[in-house]
Short mmCIF file of C-alpha atoms and ligand atoms in Angstrom, two decimals:
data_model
loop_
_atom_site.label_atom_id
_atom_site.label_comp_id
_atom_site.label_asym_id
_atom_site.label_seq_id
_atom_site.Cartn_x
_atom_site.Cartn_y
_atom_site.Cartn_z
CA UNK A 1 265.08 155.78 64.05
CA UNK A 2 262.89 152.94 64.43
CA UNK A 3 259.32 153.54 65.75
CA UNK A 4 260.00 153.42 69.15
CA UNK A 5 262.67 155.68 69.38
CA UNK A 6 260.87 158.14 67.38
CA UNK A 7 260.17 161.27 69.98
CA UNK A 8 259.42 163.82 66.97
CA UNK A 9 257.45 164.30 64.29
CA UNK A 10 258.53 167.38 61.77
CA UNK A 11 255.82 167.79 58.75
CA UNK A 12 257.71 169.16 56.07
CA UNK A 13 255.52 170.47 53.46
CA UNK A 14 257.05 170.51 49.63
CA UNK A 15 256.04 172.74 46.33
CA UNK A 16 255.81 170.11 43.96
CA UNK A 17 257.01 172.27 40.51
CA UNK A 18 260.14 173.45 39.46
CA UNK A 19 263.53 172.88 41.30
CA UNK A 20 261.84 173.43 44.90
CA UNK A 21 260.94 170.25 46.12
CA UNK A 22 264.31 168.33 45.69
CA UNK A 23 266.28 171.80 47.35
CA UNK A 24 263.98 171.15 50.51
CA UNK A 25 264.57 167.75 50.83
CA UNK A 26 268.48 168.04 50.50
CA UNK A 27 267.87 170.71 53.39
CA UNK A 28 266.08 168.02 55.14
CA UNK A 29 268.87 165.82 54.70
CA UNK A 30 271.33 167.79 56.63
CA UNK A 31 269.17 168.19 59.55
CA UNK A 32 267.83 165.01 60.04
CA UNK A 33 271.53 163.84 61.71
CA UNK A 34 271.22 166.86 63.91
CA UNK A 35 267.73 165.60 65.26
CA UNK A 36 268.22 161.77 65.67
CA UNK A 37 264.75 161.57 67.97
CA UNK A 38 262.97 162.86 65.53
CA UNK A 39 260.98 161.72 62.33
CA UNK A 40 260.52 163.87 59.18
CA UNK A 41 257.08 163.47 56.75
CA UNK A 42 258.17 165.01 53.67
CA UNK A 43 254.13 165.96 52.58
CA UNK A 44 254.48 166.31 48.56
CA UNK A 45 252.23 164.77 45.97
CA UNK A 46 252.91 161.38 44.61
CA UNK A 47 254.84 162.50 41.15
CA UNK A 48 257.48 164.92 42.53
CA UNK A 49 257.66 162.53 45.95
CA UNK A 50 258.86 159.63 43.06
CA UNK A 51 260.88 162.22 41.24
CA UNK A 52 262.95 162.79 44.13
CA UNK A 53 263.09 160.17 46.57
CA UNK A 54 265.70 157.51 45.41
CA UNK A 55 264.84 154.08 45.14
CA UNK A 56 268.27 152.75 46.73
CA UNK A 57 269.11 155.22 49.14
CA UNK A 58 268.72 154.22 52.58
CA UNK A 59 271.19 156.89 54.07
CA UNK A 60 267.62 159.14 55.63
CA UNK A 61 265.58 155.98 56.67
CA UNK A 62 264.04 159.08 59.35
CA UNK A 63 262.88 161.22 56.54
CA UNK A 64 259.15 159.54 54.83
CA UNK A 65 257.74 160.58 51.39
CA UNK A 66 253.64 161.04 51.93
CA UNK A 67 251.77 161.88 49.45
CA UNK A 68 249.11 164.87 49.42
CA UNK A 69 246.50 165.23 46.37
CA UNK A 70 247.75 167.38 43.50
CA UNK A 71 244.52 169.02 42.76
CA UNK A 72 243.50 167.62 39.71
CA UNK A 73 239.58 167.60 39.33
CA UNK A 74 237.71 164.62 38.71
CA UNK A 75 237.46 163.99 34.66
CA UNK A 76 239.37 166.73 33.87
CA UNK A 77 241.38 166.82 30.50
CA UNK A 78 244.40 169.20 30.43
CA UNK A 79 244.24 172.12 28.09
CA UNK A 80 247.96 171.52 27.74
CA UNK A 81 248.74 174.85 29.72
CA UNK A 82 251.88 174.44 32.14
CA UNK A 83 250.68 176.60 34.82
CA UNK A 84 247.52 174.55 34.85
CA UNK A 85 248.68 171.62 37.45
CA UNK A 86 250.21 174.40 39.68
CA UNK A 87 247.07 176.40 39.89
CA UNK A 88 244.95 173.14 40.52
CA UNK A 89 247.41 172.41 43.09
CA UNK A 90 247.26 175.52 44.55
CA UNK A 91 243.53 175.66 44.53
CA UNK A 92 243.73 172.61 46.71
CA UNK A 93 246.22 173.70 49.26
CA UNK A 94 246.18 173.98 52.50
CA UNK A 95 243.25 171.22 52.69
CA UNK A 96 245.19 168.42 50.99
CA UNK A 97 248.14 169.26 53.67
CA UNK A 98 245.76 169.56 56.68
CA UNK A 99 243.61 165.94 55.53
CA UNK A 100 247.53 163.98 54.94
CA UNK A 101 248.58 165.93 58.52
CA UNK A 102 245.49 164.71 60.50
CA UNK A 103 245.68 161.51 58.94
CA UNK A 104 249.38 161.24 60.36
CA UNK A 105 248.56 162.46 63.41
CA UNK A 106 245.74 159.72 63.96
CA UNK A 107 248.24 157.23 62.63
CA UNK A 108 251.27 157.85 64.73
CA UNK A 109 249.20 158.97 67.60
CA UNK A 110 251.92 162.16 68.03
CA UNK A 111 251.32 165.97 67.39
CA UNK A 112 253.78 167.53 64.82
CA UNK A 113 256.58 169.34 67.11
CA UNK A 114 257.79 171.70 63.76
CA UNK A 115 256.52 172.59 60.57
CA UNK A 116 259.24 172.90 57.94
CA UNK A 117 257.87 174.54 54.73
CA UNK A 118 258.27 175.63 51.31
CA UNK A 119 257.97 179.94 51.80
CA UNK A 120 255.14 179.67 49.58
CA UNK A 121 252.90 177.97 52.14
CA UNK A 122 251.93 181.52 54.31
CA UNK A 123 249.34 179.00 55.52
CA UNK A 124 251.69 177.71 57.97
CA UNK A 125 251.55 180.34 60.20
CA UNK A 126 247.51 179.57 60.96
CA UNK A 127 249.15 175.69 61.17
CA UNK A 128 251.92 176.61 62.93
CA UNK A 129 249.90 178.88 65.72
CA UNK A 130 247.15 176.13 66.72
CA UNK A 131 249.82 173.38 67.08
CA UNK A 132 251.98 175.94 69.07
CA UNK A 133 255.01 174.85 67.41
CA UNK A 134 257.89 176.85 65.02
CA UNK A 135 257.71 177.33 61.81
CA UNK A 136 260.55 177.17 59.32
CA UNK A 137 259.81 178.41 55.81
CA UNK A 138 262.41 177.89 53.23
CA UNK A 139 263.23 179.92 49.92
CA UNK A 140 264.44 178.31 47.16
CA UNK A 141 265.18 181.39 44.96
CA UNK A 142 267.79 184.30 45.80
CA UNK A 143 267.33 186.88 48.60
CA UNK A 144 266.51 190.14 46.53
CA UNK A 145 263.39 188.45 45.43
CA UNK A 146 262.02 187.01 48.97
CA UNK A 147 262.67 190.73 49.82
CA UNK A 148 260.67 192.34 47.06
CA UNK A 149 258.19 190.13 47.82
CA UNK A 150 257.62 191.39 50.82
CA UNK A 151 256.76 195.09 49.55
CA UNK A 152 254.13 194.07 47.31
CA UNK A 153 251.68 196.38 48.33
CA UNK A 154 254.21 199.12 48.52
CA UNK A 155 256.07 198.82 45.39
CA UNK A 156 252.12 198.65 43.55
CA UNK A 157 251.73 201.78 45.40
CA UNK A 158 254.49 203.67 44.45
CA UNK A 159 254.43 202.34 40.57
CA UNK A 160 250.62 203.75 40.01
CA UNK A 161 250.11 200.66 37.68
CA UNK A 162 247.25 202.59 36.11
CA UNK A 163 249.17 203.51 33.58
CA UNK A 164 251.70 200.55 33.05
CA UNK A 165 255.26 199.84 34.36
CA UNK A 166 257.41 199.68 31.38
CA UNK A 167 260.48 202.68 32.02
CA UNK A 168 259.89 203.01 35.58
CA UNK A 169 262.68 202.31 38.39
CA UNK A 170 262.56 201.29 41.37
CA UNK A 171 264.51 203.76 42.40
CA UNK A 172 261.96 204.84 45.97
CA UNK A 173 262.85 200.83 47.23
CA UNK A 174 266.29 200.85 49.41
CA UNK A 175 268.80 197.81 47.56
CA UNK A 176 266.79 198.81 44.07
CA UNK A 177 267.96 201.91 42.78
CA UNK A 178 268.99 200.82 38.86
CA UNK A 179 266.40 198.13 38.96
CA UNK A 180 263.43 198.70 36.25
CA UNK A 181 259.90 197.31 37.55
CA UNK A 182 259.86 195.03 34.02
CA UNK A 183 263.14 192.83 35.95
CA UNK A 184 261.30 191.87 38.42
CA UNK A 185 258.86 189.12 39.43
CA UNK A 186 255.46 190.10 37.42
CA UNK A 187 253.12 188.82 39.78
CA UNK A 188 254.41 191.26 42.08
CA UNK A 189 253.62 193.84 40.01
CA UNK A 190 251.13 193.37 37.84
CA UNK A 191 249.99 189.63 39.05
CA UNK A 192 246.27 189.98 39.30
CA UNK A 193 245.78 189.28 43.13
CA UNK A 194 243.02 186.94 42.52
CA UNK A 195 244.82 184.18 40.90
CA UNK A 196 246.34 181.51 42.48
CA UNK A 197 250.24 182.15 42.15
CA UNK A 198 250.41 185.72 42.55
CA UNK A 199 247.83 185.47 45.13
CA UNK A 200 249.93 182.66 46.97
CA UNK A 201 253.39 184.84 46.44
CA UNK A 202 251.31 188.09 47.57
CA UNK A 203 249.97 186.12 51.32
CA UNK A 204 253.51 184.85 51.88
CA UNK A 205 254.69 188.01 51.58
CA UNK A 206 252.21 189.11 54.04
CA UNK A 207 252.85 185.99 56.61
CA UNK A 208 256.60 185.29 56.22
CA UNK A 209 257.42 187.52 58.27
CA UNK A 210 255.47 185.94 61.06
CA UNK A 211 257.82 182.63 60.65
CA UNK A 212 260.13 181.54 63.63
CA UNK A 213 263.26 181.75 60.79
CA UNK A 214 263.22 181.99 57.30
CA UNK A 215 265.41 179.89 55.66
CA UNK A 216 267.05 180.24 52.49
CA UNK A 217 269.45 178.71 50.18
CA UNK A 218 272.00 180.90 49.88
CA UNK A 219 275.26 182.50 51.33
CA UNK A 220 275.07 186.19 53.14
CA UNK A 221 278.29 187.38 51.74
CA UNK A 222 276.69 186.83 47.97
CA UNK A 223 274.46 190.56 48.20
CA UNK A 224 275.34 191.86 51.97
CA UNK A 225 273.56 194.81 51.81
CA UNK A 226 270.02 192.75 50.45
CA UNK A 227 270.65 190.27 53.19
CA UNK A 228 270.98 193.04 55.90
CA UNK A 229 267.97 194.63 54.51
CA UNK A 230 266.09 191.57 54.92
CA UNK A 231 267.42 190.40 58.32
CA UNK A 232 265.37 193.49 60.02
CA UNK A 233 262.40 192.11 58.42
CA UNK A 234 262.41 188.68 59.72
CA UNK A 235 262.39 186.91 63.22
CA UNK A 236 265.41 184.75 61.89
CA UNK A 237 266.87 185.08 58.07
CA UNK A 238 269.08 182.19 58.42
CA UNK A 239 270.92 181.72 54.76
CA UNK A 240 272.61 178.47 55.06
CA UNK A 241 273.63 177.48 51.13
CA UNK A 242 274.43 176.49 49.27
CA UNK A 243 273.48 173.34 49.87
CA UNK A 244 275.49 171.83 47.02
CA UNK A 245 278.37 172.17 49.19
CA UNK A 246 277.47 170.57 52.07
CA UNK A 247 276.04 167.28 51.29
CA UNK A 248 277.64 164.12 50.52
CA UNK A 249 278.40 163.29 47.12
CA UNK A 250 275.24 161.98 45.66
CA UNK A 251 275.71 159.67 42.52
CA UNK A 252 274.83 161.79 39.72
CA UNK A 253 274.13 159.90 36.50
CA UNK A 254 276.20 160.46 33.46
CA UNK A 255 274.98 157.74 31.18
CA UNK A 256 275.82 159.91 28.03
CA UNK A 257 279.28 160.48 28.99
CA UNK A 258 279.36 164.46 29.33
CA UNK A 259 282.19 164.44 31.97
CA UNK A 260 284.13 161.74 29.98
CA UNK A 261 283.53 163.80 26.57
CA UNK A 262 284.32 167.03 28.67
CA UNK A 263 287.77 165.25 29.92
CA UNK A 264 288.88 166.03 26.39
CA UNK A 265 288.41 169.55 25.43
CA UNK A 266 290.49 172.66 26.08
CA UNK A 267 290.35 174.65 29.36
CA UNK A 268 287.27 177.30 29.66
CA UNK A 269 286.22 176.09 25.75
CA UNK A 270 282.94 174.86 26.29
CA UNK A 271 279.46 176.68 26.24
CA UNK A 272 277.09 174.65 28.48
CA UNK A 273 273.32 174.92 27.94
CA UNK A 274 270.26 174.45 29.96
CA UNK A 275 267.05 176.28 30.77
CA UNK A 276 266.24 174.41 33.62
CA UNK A 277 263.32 172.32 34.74
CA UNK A 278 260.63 173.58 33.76
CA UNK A 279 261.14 175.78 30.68
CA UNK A 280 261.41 175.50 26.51
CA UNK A 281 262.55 178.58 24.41
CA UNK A 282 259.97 178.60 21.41
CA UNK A 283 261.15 176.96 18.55
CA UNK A 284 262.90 179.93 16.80
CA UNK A 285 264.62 180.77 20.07
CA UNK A 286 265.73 177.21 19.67
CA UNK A 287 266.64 177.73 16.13
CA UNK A 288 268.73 180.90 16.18
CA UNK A 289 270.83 179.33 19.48
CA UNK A 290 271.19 175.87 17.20
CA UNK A 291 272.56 178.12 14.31
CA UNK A 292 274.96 180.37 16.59
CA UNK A 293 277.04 177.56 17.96
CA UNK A 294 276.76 175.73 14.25
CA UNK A 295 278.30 179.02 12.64
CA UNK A 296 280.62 179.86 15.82
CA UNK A 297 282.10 176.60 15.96
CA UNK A 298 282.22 176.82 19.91
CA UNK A 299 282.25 173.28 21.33
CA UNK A 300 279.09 172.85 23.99
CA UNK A 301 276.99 170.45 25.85
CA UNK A 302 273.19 171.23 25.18
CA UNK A 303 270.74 169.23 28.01
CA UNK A 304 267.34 169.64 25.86
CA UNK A 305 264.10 167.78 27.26
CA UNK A 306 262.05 165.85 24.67
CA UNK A 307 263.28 164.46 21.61
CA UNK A 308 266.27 166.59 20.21
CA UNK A 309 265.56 165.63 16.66
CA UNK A 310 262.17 167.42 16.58
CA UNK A 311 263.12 170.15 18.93
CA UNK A 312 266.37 171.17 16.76
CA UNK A 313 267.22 171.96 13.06
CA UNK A 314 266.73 169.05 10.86
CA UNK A 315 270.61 167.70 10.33
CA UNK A 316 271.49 169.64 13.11
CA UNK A 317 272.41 166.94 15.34
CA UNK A 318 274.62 165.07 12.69
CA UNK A 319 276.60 168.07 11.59
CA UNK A 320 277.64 168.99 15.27
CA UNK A 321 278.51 165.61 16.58
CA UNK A 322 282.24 166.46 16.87
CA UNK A 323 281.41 169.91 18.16
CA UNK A 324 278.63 169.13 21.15
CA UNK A 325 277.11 166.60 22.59
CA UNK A 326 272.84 166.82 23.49
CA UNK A 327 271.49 165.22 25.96
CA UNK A 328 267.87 165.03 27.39
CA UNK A 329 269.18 165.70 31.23
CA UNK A 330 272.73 166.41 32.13
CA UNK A 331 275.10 165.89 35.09
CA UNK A 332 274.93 169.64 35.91
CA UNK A 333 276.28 170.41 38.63
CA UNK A 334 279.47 168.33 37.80
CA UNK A 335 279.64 169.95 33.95
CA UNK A 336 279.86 173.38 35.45
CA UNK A 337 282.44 172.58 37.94
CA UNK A 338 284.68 170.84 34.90
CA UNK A 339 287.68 173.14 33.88
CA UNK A 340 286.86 172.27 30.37
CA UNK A 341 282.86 174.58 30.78
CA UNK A 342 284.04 178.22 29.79
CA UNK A 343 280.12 179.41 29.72
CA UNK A 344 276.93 178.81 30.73
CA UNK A 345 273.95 179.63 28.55
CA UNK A 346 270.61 179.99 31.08
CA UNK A 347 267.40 180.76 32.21
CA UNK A 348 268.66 182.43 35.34
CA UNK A 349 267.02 179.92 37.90
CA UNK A 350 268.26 180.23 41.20
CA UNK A 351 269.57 176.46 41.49
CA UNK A 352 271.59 177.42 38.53
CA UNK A 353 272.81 180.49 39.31
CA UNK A 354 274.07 179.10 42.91
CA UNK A 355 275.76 176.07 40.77
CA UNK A 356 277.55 178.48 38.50
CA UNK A 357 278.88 180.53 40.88
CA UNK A 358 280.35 177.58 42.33
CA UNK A 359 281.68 176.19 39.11
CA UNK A 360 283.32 179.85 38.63
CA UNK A 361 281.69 179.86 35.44
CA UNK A 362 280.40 183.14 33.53
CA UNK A 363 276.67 183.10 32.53
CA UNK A 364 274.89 184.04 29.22
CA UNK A 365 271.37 184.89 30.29
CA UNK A 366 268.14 184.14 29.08
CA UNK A 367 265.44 184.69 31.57
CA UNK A 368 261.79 183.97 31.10
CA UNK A 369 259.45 184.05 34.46
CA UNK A 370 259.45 184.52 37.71
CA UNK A 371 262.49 185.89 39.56
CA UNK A 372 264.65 184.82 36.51
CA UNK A 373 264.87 188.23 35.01
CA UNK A 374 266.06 189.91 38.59
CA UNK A 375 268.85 186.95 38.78
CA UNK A 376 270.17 188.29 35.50
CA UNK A 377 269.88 191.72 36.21
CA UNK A 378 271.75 190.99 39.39
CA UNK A 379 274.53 188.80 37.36
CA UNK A 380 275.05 191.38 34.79
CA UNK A 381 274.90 194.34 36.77
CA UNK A 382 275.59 193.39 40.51
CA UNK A 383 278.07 190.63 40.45
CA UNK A 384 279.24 191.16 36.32
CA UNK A 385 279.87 187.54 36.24
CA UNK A 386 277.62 187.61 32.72
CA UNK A 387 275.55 188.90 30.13
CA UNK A 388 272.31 189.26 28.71
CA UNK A 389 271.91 187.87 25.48
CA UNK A 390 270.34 189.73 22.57
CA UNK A 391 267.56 192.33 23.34
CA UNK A 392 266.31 189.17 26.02
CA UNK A 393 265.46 186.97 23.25
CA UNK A 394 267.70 184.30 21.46
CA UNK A 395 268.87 185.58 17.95
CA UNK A 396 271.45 184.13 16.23
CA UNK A 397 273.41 186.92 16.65
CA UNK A 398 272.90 187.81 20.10
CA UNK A 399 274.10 184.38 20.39
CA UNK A 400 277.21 184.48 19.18
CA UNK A 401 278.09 187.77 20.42
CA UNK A 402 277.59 186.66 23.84
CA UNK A 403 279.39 183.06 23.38
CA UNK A 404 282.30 185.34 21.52
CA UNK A 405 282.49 187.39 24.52
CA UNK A 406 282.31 184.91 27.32
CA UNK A 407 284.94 182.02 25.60
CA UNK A 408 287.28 184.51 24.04
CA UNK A 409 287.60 188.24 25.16
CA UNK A 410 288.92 189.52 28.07
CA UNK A 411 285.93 191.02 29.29
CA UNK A 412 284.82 187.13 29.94
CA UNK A 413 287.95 186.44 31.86
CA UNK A 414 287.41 189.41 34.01
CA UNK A 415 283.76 187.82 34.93
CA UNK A 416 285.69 184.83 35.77
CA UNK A 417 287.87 186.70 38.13
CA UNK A 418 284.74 188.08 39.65
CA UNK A 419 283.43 184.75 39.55
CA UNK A 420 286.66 183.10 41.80
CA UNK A 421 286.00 185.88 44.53
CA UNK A 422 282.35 184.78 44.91
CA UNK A 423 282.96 181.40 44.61
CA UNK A 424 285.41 181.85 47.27
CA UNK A 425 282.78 183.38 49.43
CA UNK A 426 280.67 180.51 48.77
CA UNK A 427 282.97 177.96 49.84
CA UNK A 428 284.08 179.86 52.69
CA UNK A 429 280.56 180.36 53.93
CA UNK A 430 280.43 176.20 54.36
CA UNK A 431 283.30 175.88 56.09
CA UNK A 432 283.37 175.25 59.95
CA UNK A 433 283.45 179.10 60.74
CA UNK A 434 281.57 180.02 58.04
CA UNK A 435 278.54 182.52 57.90
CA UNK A 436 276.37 179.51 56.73
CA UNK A 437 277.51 177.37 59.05
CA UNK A 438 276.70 179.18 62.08
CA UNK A 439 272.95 179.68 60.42
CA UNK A 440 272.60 176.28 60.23
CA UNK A 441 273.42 176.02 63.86
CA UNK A 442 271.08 178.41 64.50
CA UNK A 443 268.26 176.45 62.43
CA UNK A 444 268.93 173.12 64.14
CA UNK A 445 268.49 174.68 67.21
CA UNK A 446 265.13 176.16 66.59
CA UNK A 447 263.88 172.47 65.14
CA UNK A 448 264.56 171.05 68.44
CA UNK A 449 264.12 173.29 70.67
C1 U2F B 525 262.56 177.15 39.21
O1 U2F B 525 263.73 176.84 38.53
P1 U2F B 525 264.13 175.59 37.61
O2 U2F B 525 263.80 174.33 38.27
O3 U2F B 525 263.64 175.72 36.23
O4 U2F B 525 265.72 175.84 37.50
P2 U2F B 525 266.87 175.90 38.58
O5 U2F B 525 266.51 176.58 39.83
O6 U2F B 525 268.01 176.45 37.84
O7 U2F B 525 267.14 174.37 38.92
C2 U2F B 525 267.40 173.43 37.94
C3 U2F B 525 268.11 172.27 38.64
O8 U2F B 525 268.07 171.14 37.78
C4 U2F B 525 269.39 170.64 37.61
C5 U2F B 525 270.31 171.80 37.90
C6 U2F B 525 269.55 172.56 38.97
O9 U2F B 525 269.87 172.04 40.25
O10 U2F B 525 271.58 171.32 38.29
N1 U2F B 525 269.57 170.15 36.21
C7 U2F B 525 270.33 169.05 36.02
O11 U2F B 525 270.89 168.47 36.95
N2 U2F B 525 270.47 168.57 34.73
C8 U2F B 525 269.89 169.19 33.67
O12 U2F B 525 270.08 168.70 32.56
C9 U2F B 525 269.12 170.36 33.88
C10 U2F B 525 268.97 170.82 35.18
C11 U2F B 525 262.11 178.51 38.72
F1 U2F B 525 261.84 178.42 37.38
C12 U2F B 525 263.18 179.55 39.00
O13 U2F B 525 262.76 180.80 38.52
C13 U2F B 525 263.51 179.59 40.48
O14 U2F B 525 264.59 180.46 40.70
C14 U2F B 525 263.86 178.19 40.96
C15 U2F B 525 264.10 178.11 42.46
O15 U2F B 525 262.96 178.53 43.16
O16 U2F B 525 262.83 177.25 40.63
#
């Protein structure tokens, strides 16, 4: 709207790492047609605001990148550590919000009537309190880790971490029983509590449930008995995903020609590869994975950040190039709904996950952090829509075992039967009657209320 017709203001407050920021705003997105009155400040610092915010787009002229300081110190020099800018970050939160909120506030002369934010922010609550106003926290991840989350304190409890977690079960936590305490988020277990992350994860679990709804990007037929579990924790658990389905069309580069190249292979022939945003096997990971589709002659699409030439075997590149194609970011989401993808080689992120199920395409699982290892637990075991690969690290064998058994057995066309009734689920969830749907109802109406 323009400025006079602007009755709202919504702060929406972003987590600037990883595949959480961009999820958020695409939820922001949908509701901003539901709320015409209102505007949305998308508070995010300056780097992931530019990552995600396209230049040409003019479609959400109510929704406003501002940027918030990232937490870097003054002179300081990076010890090259990736969790370095998140815990700088996080060291800075909520002040960097509150200073960019005031500052909008004196600006606009208008109170924020809803805070929208990433689940990570437990801060909210305080925020949300004083300015009497909902809050709306939204999980980017899957439901059985919001729901762990939220027994921290418990499951330390009951795993007496005195003496280390490896071989026990969470067998005493309803939804659990088969699930070992290594699978699941470590900062839950065994994150020291004084930290930033863990300590951020640990709070949230504390405040979340304290949030008018809890928002999350998924579907409540994918794990009905988590998502019932975790509907008598909250206020409102309002899963509304996936949100790949219900926006328009975005334009989705494809300089490199993946779909083009895809158009000509054979049906379910071709292994897809990508560990996501923010992680990179080590190099003999990278090596042995190189060396399995070399020797196994599977055809693939590898989206490797950085230069490939350094990051892959020497000649590597030139003896594949009628096998595979690498690029340095791929058109995703479009790959895995191709007829040509046959499997999907990951780190078990939850963007990917969702993506895959809706592509109806069978997963070969590497996880590394986070809740990655619970998402492939929960593929392999839950769903059986994949496998693990190896003994959870890349070997060359592993590798090919796993691509053998995906592309060509029958065991991999069962997961893909699996796959079509969850992807139906998906799909149907979206639809005008769907579970999703109605959630999203239900979320619009507690923004503008
Ligand atoms: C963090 O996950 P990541 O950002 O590492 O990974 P995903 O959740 O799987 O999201 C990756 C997104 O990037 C897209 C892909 C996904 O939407 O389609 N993409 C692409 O378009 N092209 C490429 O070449 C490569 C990726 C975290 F690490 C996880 O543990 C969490 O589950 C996740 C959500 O909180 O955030």
């Amino acid at each position: 709207p323009g400025d006079e017709n602007v009755k709202k203001l919504i702060a929406v407050l972003a987590f600037p790492f990883a595949t959480h920021a961009s999820p958020l705003l695409s939820l922001v997105q949908r509701l901003s047609p539901a709320v015409p009155e209102a505007r949305f400040i998308f508070f995010n610092t300056a780097k992931s605001n530019n990552a995600i915010f396209l230049e040409d787009d003019k479609r959400w002229d109510s929704i406003r990148p501002y940027n918030v300081s990232d937490g870097t110190p003054e002179n300081y020099v990076s010890s090259g550590s990736p969790m370095e800018p998140i815990e700088n970050f996080a060291k800075a939160t909520p002040e960097n919000f509150r200073t960019a909120m005031e500052t909008v506030v004196e600006e606009t002369g208008m109170g924020f009537s809803c805070i929208i934010t990433d689940a990570f922010y437990w801060f909210a609550a305080d925020m949300a309190q004083e300015l009497q106003a909902p809050w709306v926290a939204f999980w980017t991840a899957g439901p059985r880790s919001v729901l762990l989350h939220l027994d921290t304190d418990l499951i330390r409890g009951n795993l007496k971490l005195s003496s280390g977690i490896d071989g026990k079960m969470l067998d005493f936590l309803p939804g659990f029983s088969g699930i070992c305490a290594t699978d699941i988020p470590p900062e839950i277990t065994c994150g020291d509590l004084n930290s930033p992350m863990p300590r951020m994860l640990h709070k949230m679990g504390l405040m979340l449930p304290k949030a008018t709804a809890v928002a999350i990007n998924s579907f409540e037929e994918i794990d009905t008995a988590i998502v019932n579990l975790t509907n008598s924790r909250f206020k409102k658990f309002l899963n509304i995903g996936p949100l790949v389905l219900t926006l328009p069309d975005l334009k989705i580069s494809d300089s490199e020609g993946c779909l083009q190249w895809l158009d000509k292979q054979k049906q379910e022939s071709v292994a897809y590869i990508s560990f996501g945003s923010t992680v990179m096997p080590p190099p003999h990971e990278l090596e042995a994975l190189a060396e399995a589709l070399e020797t196994s002659g599977f055809h693939f699409i590898w989206s490797i950040r950085g230069n490939p030439e350094e990051k892959l075997p020497k000649g590597f590149l030139e003896r594949t190039k009628d096998k595979g194609i690498v690029v340095s970011w791929a058109p995703q989401l479009k790959i895995l709904q191709h007829e040509a993808t046959g499997a999907f080689i990951t780190h078990c992120g939850w963007n990917s996950v969702l993506e895959s199920i809706v592509g109806g395409v069978p997963m070969i699982c590497r996880a590394f952090f986070g809740d990655q290892r619970l998402n492939m637990r929960t593929i392999e075991n839950v769903w059986g829509v994949g496998t693990g690969i190896g003994d959870g690290e890349i070997t060359k064998d592993g590798a090919m075992k796993a691509l053998e058994l995906v592309l060509s057995s029958e065991e991999g066309q069962y997961m893909r039967q699996k796959l079509e009734d969850l992807r139906k689920l998906a799909f149907d969830a979206v639809q005008s009657h769907g579970s999703s749907t109605a959630n999203f109802e239900t979320l619009t109406a507690v923004i503008t209320k």
